[in-house]
Amino acid sequence: MKNEYETYEQISVVVPCYNEESALPYFYTEIREAADRLSAAYKLCFEILFVDDGSKDHTLELLRSYAGKDGRIHYISFSRNFGKEAAIYAGFQHSKGDYVVLMDADLQHPPAMLEEMYLALKGKEYDIAAAKRISREGEPPIRSFFARRFYRLINKLSEAEFVDGASDFRMLSRRAADALLKMGEYNRFSKGIFGWLGFRTKWLPYKNVERVAGETKWSFGKLFKYSLEGITAFSTAPLAIAAVMGVVLCLVALFLALYVIMMFVIGDRANGWTLLICVIILVSGIQLLCTGVLAQYLAKTYWEVKKRPIYIVGETNEDIDVG
Ligand code: UDP
Ligand code: MG
């Protein structure tokens, strides 16, 4: 006879945490409540996988104690801070569920939405159910402005689809999660990775909420750098800059030559010195810019060919090879 539990579906909740000691107790309570509620309502069981991304506060101590109290809780702790993208990868790698959901530890991703996500995927019509912010309310206007420009630009430059307002809060079917794991690149830009994956996605609207405690790890400067990384990781269009500028400069030079010849014919011997200096500075500036763009791609290739691991595990209660 078939065991009753064999018909249960499992949801793995992956939670990257970096210095989240103040937010974690709230998250822990809420996620367990949500898991209990869903388990009671549907034939479901849960696995909650915290990934401590080398926190310097008491995050790891908290995780150890939670794991001791609740058998559904597992944790992996990195040997140092490897970044949220690496934490996501580690979480997905160790998840065993039929569905994998990614959530922030600061309760900006409401656990109440898990049910809606599960129901969307359950029918097998969709492989991904993702939360999408309906407005950028509460965000500094300058940040919204640059965010919009960024999305417009990257969608023009890249084949992957980048959806403005799409959050990392999403549930993936096992099929989609396995596909994501096949993307083993070192430079992990998750917004691009999700977009590149494809799969039928159900977008669930949600309103942005403040983090429950602690501080965001994103400054404007960090976000700007992150957006440049996204462009170089998912588009090679900037590499064409050199070629385009070369053509433009040739045309400029041609017109200048015509101008000088014309002046000569008219008999106006203007001093070409200033003009010459301007042209030299312009051209060398453009050359440096193009070399810089090239260097960005070279650097990315450099990190990829090293084939370093995406993260190193320092401690875990999971049954995995730590070495
Ligand atoms: N996070 C992480 N590693 C990092 C930075 C952040 O694992 O290096 C986690 C963090 O603990 C949180 C999530 O990623 O659970 C989102 O971070 P945060 O709230 O700072 O970003 P925001 O919501 O402001 O975009
Ligand atoms: Mg947050």
Tab-separated table of C-alpha atoms and ligand atoms in Angstrom:
chain	number	residue	atom	x	y	z
A	1	MET	CA	0.000	0.000	0.000
A	2	LYS	CA	1.228	3.466	-0.801
A	3	ASN	CA	2.331	5.542	2.154
A	4	GLU	CA	0.023	8.535	2.655
A	5	TYR	CA	3.017	10.890	2.882
A	6	GLU	CA	4.229	9.889	-0.564
A	7	THR	CA	1.417	11.888	-2.061
A	8	TYR	CA	2.574	15.011	-0.232
A	9	GLU	CA	4.299	17.713	-2.217
A	10	GLN	CA	7.243	19.532	-0.719
A	11	ILE	CA	8.017	23.246	-0.802
A	12	SER	CA	11.590	24.379	-0.172
A	13	VAL	CA	11.899	27.932	1.113
A	14	VAL	CA	15.331	29.429	0.382
A	15	VAL	CA	16.277	32.426	2.525
A	16	PRO	CA	19.569	34.276	1.994
A	17	CYS	CA	20.608	36.087	5.180
A	18	TYR	CA	23.373	38.576	5.716
A	19	ASN	CA	23.532	40.302	9.104
A	20	GLU	CA	19.843	39.720	9.734
A	21	GLU	CA	19.860	39.131	13.519
A	22	SER	CA	17.255	41.861	14.088
A	23	ALA	CA	14.842	40.741	11.347
A	24	LEU	CA	15.240	36.962	11.654
A	25	PRO	CA	13.100	36.395	14.787
A	26	TYR	CA	10.118	38.048	13.057
A	27	PHE	CA	10.719	36.106	9.871
A	28	TYR	CA	11.118	32.829	11.749
A	29	THR	CA	7.755	33.248	13.474
A	30	GLU	CA	5.909	34.285	10.323
A	31	ILE	CA	7.346	31.650	8.003
A	32	ARG	CA	6.557	28.854	10.456
A	33	GLU	CA	3.004	30.094	10.823
A	34	ALA	CA	2.610	30.259	7.053
A	35	ALA	CA	4.108	26.769	6.656
A	36	ASP	CA	1.774	25.332	9.320
A	37	ARG	CA	-1.242	26.969	7.718
A	38	LEU	CA	-0.414	25.706	4.233
A	39	SER	CA	0.479	22.208	5.434
A	40	ALA	CA	-2.899	21.995	7.127
A	41	ALA	CA	-4.803	23.286	4.101
A	42	TYR	CA	-3.086	21.271	1.358
A	43	LYS	CA	-1.136	18.037	1.139
A	44	LEU	CA	2.139	19.844	1.633
A	45	CYS	CA	5.298	19.651	3.676
A	46	PHE	CA	8.019	22.256	4.076
A	47	GLU	CA	11.772	22.554	4.164
A	48	ILE	CA	13.119	25.964	5.195
A	49	LEU	CA	16.680	26.476	4.064
A	50	PHE	CA	18.512	29.482	5.486
A	51	VAL	CA	21.740	30.468	3.797
A	52	ASP	CA	23.925	32.553	6.067
A	53	ASP	CA	26.070	34.608	3.727
A	54	GLY	CA	29.004	35.093	6.111
A	55	SER	CA	27.138	37.315	8.573
A	56	LYS	CA	29.218	39.176	11.136
A	57	ASP	CA	26.441	39.414	13.730
A	58	HIS	CA	24.546	36.662	15.563
A	59	THR	CA	22.620	35.370	12.540
A	60	LEU	CA	24.352	31.979	12.620
A	61	GLU	CA	23.682	31.452	16.352
A	62	LEU	CA	20.001	32.162	15.725
A	63	LEU	CA	19.902	29.711	12.827
A	64	ARG	CA	21.534	27.008	14.910
A	65	SER	CA	18.935	27.413	17.615
A	66	TYR	CA	16.031	27.462	15.134
A	67	ALA	CA	17.296	24.277	13.490
A	68	GLY	CA	17.441	22.637	16.922
A	69	LYS	CA	13.815	23.539	17.601
A	70	ASP	CA	12.187	22.741	14.255
A	71	GLY	CA	13.115	19.770	12.088
A	72	ARG	CA	11.985	21.589	8.937
A	73	ILE	CA	14.734	24.160	9.338
A	74	HIS	CA	18.129	23.679	7.709
A	75	TYR	CA	20.997	26.087	7.362
A	76	ILE	CA	24.144	26.495	5.353
A	77	SER	CA	26.697	29.033	6.506
A	78	PHE	CA	29.336	30.421	4.149
A	79	SER	CA	32.948	30.838	5.160
A	80	ARG	CA	32.641	34.565	4.295
A	81	ASN	CA	30.293	36.962	2.505
A	82	PHE	CA	29.876	35.749	-1.081
A	83	GLY	CA	26.874	37.910	-1.980
A	84	LYS	CA	23.150	37.256	-2.272
A	85	GLU	CA	23.511	35.698	-5.716
A	86	ALA	CA	25.837	32.995	-4.383
A	87	ALA	CA	23.487	32.414	-1.445
A	88	ILE	CA	20.577	31.893	-3.839
A	89	TYR	CA	22.608	29.371	-5.827
A	90	ALA	CA	23.591	27.440	-2.704
A	91	GLY	CA	19.982	27.398	-1.506
A	92	PHE	CA	18.696	26.069	-4.809
A	93	GLN	CA	21.462	23.484	-4.971
A	94	HIS	CA	20.489	22.004	-1.635
A	95	SER	CA	16.740	22.278	-2.021
A	96	LYS	CA	14.876	19.004	-2.420
A	97	GLY	CA	11.273	20.211	-2.801
A	98	ASP	CA	8.905	19.917	-5.746
A	99	TYR	CA	8.713	23.698	-5.575
A	100	VAL	CA	11.422	26.121	-4.524
A	101	VAL	CA	10.585	29.582	-3.288
A	102	LEU	CA	13.090	32.368	-2.768
A	103	MET	CA	12.422	34.881	0.024
A	104	ASP	CA	14.271	37.727	1.735
A	105	ALA	CA	14.727	37.486	5.484
A	106	ASP	CA	13.425	41.000	6.165
A	107	LEU	CA	9.700	40.235	5.560
A	108	GLN	CA	9.631	42.491	2.507
A	109	HIS	CA	8.356	39.377	0.799
A	110	PRO	CA	5.073	38.581	2.567
A	111	PRO	CA	4.720	34.856	3.439
A	112	ALA	CA	0.965	35.312	2.941
A	113	MET	CA	1.622	35.187	-0.806
A	114	LEU	CA	2.982	31.639	-0.675
A	115	GLU	CA	-0.474	30.169	-1.048
A	116	GLU	CA	-1.214	32.171	-4.184
A	117	MET	CA	2.137	31.119	-5.636
A	118	TYR	CA	1.602	27.471	-4.841
A	119	LEU	CA	-1.871	27.472	-6.380
A	120	ALA	CA	-0.500	29.086	-9.546
A	121	LEU	CA	2.101	26.332	-9.977
A	122	LYS	CA	0.010	23.439	-8.771
A	123	GLY	CA	-2.054	23.315	-11.946
A	124	LYS	CA	1.219	22.791	-13.920
A	125	GLU	CA	0.192	25.605	-16.245
A	126	TYR	CA	2.975	27.832	-14.960
A	127	ASP	CA	6.536	26.983	-13.942
A	128	ILE	CA	7.246	30.228	-12.141
A	129	ALA	CA	5.067	32.432	-9.952
A	130	ALA	CA	6.768	35.727	-9.190
A	131	ALA	CA	5.853	38.791	-7.191
A	132	LYS	CA	5.892	42.057	-9.084
A	133	ARG	CA	5.823	45.424	-7.420
A	134	ILE	CA	2.893	47.528	-8.540
A	135	SER	CA	4.550	50.843	-7.733
A	136	ARG	CA	7.871	52.312	-6.749
A	137	GLU	CA	6.136	54.252	-3.988
A	138	GLY	CA	8.348	55.093	-1.044
A	139	GLU	CA	11.525	54.818	-3.076
A	140	PRO	CA	13.729	57.902	-3.546
A	141	PRO	CA	12.716	59.519	-6.910
A	142	ILE	CA	16.291	59.545	-8.156
A	143	ARG	CA	16.526	55.793	-7.589
A	144	SER	CA	13.261	55.173	-9.489
A	145	PHE	CA	14.478	57.382	-12.329
A	146	PHE	CA	17.707	55.453	-12.785
A	147	ALA	CA	15.931	52.123	-12.331
A	148	ARG	CA	13.540	52.929	-15.199
A	149	ARG	CA	16.384	54.042	-17.463
A	150	PHE	CA	18.269	50.866	-16.605
A	151	TYR	CA	15.372	48.586	-17.559
A	152	ARG	CA	14.788	50.402	-20.819
A	153	LEU	CA	18.467	50.167	-21.727
A	154	ILE	CA	19.072	46.555	-20.779
A	155	ASN	CA	15.946	45.342	-22.564
A	156	LYS	CA	17.250	46.958	-25.718
A	157	LEU	CA	20.704	45.469	-25.305
A	158	SER	CA	19.951	41.948	-24.117
A	159	GLU	CA	17.997	38.974	-25.368
A	160	ALA	CA	16.869	38.064	-21.841
A	161	GLU	CA	13.701	39.783	-20.679
A	162	PHE	CA	14.086	42.128	-17.720
A	163	VAL	CA	10.760	43.001	-16.095
A	164	ASP	CA	10.647	46.305	-14.226
A	165	GLY	CA	9.366	45.760	-10.696
A	166	ALA	CA	9.955	41.999	-10.778
A	167	SER	CA	11.271	40.934	-7.401
A	168	ASP	CA	13.409	37.973	-6.439
A	169	PHE	CA	10.406	36.702	-4.487
A	170	ARG	CA	9.336	33.810	-6.653
A	171	MET	CA	8.375	30.169	-6.596
A	172	LEU	CA	9.828	27.805	-9.181
A	173	SER	CA	8.759	24.330	-10.174
A	174	ARG	CA	11.438	21.650	-9.829
A	175	ARG	CA	11.903	21.808	-13.589
A	176	ALA	CA	12.605	25.546	-13.534
A	177	ALA	CA	14.818	25.232	-10.437
A	178	ASP	CA	16.924	22.534	-12.118
A	179	ALA	CA	17.238	24.710	-15.207
A	180	LEU	CA	18.440	27.580	-13.048
A	181	LEU	CA	21.084	25.334	-11.506
A	182	LYS	CA	22.442	24.550	-14.947
A	183	MET	CA	23.530	28.169	-15.170
A	184	GLY	CA	26.701	27.690	-13.178
A	185	GLU	CA	28.381	30.966	-14.097
A	186	TYR	CA	30.519	32.810	-11.581
A	187	ASN	CA	29.142	36.282	-12.341
A	188	ARG	CA	25.595	35.779	-11.171
A	189	PHE	CA	23.177	38.577	-11.956
A	190	SER	CA	19.941	37.014	-10.773
A	191	LYS	CA	17.553	39.436	-12.472
A	192	GLY	CA	19.128	38.447	-15.769
A	193	ILE	CA	19.344	34.773	-14.880
A	194	PHE	CA	15.604	34.618	-14.136
A	195	GLY	CA	14.801	36.514	-17.328
A	196	TRP	CA	17.097	34.358	-19.430
A	197	LEU	CA	15.523	31.139	-18.125
A	198	GLY	CA	12.154	31.869	-19.686
A	199	PHE	CA	9.309	29.487	-18.656
A	200	ARG	CA	5.727	30.540	-18.316
A	201	THR	CA	5.564	33.006	-15.485
A	202	LYS	CA	2.560	34.135	-13.527
A	203	TRP	CA	3.074	37.666	-12.207
A	204	LEU	CA	1.455	38.358	-8.871
A	205	PRO	CA	1.136	42.034	-7.944
A	206	TYR	CA	2.304	43.127	-4.507
A	207	LYS	CA	2.886	46.368	-2.694
A	208	ASN	CA	6.343	47.206	-1.527
A	209	VAL	CA	6.668	47.079	2.254
A	210	GLU	CA	9.421	48.412	4.504
A	211	ARG	CA	11.859	45.877	5.915
A	212	VAL	CA	10.786	44.765	9.384
A	213	ALA	CA	14.114	45.535	11.089
A	214	GLY	CA	17.759	46.162	10.271
A	215	GLU	CA	19.101	48.010	7.246
A	216	THR	CA	19.243	47.435	3.524
A	217	LYS	CA	22.636	46.409	2.167
A	218	TRP	CA	22.131	48.439	-0.986
A	219	SER	CA	23.461	51.960	-1.361
A	220	PHE	CA	22.930	53.970	-4.531
A	221	GLY	CA	26.565	53.454	-5.532
A	222	LYS	CA	26.285	49.681	-5.067
A	223	LEU	CA	23.100	49.603	-7.155
A	224	PHE	CA	24.764	51.575	-9.927
A	225	LYS	CA	27.697	49.183	-10.023
A	226	TYR	CA	25.268	46.253	-9.964
A	227	SER	CA	23.394	47.629	-12.996
A	228	LEU	CA	26.643	47.928	-14.968
A	229	GLU	CA	27.456	44.337	-14.045
A	230	GLY	CA	24.038	43.318	-15.298
A	231	ILE	CA	24.653	44.939	-18.642
A	232	THR	CA	28.045	43.354	-19.160
A	233	ALA	CA	26.808	39.960	-17.930
A	234	PHE	CA	23.825	39.820	-20.256
A	235	SER	CA	24.799	41.851	-23.300
A	236	THR	CA	27.824	42.207	-25.498
A	237	ALA	CA	26.432	45.310	-27.205
A	238	PRO	CA	28.887	47.678	-25.450
A	239	LEU	CA	31.680	45.840	-27.240
A	240	ALA	CA	30.315	47.306	-30.441
A	241	ILE	CA	30.949	50.810	-29.088
A	242	ALA	CA	34.511	50.812	-30.374
A	243	ALA	CA	33.426	49.949	-33.897
A	244	VAL	CA	30.619	52.506	-33.962
A	245	MET	CA	32.839	55.251	-32.565
A	246	GLY	CA	35.554	54.376	-35.068
A	247	VAL	CA	33.116	54.920	-37.926
A	248	VAL	CA	31.826	58.179	-36.423
A	249	LEU	CA	35.362	59.482	-35.938
A	250	CYS	CA	36.331	58.631	-39.511
A	251	LEU	CA	33.372	60.683	-40.704
A	252	VAL	CA	34.323	63.583	-38.423
A	253	ALA	CA	37.909	63.468	-39.703
A	254	LEU	CA	36.666	63.482	-43.283
A	255	PHE	CA	34.515	66.564	-42.705
A	256	LEU	CA	37.364	68.313	-40.907
A	257	ALA	CA	39.697	67.608	-43.810
A	258	LEU	CA	37.132	69.058	-46.226
A	259	TYR	CA	36.785	72.107	-43.992
A	260	VAL	CA	40.548	72.689	-43.860
A	261	ILE	CA	40.857	72.321	-47.652
A	262	MET	CA	37.990	74.763	-48.107
A	263	MET	CA	39.627	77.298	-45.800
A	264	PHE	CA	42.870	76.866	-47.693
A	265	VAL	CA	41.124	77.540	-51.001
A	266	ILE	CA	39.412	80.646	-49.578
A	267	GLY	CA	42.816	81.761	-48.397
A	268	ASP	CA	42.090	81.885	-44.665
A	269	ARG	CA	45.162	80.508	-42.855
A	270	ALA	CA	43.516	79.871	-39.468
A	271	ASN	CA	45.621	78.500	-36.628
A	272	GLY	CA	45.041	74.755	-36.624
A	273	TRP	CA	46.844	74.210	-33.329
A	274	THR	CA	43.806	74.393	-30.999
A	275	LEU	CA	41.785	72.238	-33.310
A	276	LEU	CA	44.550	69.669	-33.408
A	277	ILE	CA	44.798	69.451	-29.617
A	278	CYS	CA	41.014	69.055	-29.321
A	279	VAL	CA	40.993	66.238	-31.817
A	280	ILE	CA	43.891	64.449	-30.126
A	281	ILE	CA	42.233	64.629	-26.721
A	282	LEU	CA	38.895	63.493	-28.096
A	283	VAL	CA	40.361	60.548	-29.946
A	284	SER	CA	42.541	59.368	-27.081
A	285	GLY	CA	39.581	59.713	-24.709
A	286	ILE	CA	37.448	57.535	-26.920
A	287	GLN	CA	40.225	54.997	-27.270
A	288	LEU	CA	40.586	54.756	-23.518
A	289	LEU	CA	36.826	54.363	-23.105
A	290	CYS	CA	36.748	51.520	-25.607
A	291	THR	CA	39.714	49.824	-23.955
A	292	GLY	CA	37.896	50.185	-20.641
A	293	VAL	CA	34.766	48.511	-22.005
A	294	LEU	CA	36.860	45.709	-23.432
A	295	ALA	CA	38.621	45.321	-20.111
A	296	GLN	CA	35.270	44.818	-18.364
A	297	TYR	CA	34.513	41.801	-20.522
A	298	LEU	CA	38.044	40.525	-20.232
A	299	ALA	CA	37.794	40.735	-16.438
A	300	LYS	CA	34.509	38.796	-16.488
A	301	THR	CA	36.080	36.123	-18.699
A	302	TYR	CA	39.057	36.027	-16.331
A	303	TRP	CA	36.816	35.220	-13.344
A	304	GLU	CA	34.899	32.604	-15.312
A	305	VAL	CA	37.947	30.713	-16.590
A	306	LYS	CA	39.346	30.444	-13.089
A	307	LYS	CA	36.376	28.171	-12.353
A	308	ARG	CA	36.421	29.004	-8.674
A	309	PRO	CA	33.538	27.684	-6.588
A	310	ILE	CA	30.631	30.114	-6.284
A	311	TYR	CA	30.654	29.743	-2.500
A	312	ILE	CA	32.441	27.880	0.271
A	313	VAL	CA	30.483	26.278	3.097
A	314	GLY	CA	31.824	26.932	6.587
A	315	GLU	CA	29.160	25.144	8.616
A	316	THR	CA	25.837	23.442	8.031
A	317	ASN	CA	23.328	21.076	9.587
A	318	GLU	CA	22.634	19.681	6.131
A	319	ASP	CA	23.881	16.277	5.148
A	320	ILE	CA	26.337	17.563	2.571
A	321	ASP	CA	30.010	17.472	1.754
A	322	VAL	CA	31.487	20.628	3.271
A	323	GLY	CA	34.887	20.224	1.578
B	1	UDP	N1	21.701	39.392	1.435
B	1	UDP	C1	22.643	38.377	1.345
B	1	UDP	N2	23.946	38.694	1.059
B	1	UDP	C2	24.360	39.978	0.849
B	1	UDP	C3	23.380	41.011	0.915
B	1	UDP	C4	22.065	40.673	1.189
B	1	UDP	O1	22.322	37.210	1.512
B	1	UDP	O2	25.556	40.205	0.609
B	1	UDP	C5	20.291	39.058	1.750
B	1	UDP	C6	19.676	39.841	2.911
B	1	UDP	O3	19.948	39.250	4.148
B	1	UDP	C7	18.190	39.812	2.562
B	1	UDP	C8	18.198	39.817	1.042
B	1	UDP	O4	19.494	39.379	0.630
B	1	UDP	O5	17.552	38.635	3.030
B	1	UDP	C9	17.892	41.188	0.479
B	1	UDP	O6	18.779	42.155	1.016
B	1	UDP	P1	18.318	43.630	1.383
B	1	UDP	O7	17.051	43.595	2.169
B	1	UDP	O8	19.492	44.300	1.981
B	1	UDP	O9	18.048	44.226	-0.068
B	1	UDP	P2	16.797	45.120	-0.541
B	1	UDP	O10	15.552	44.420	-0.051
B	1	UDP	O11	16.987	46.441	0.105
B	1	UDP	O12	16.912	45.126	-2.026
B	2	MG	MG	15.109	44.000	1.813
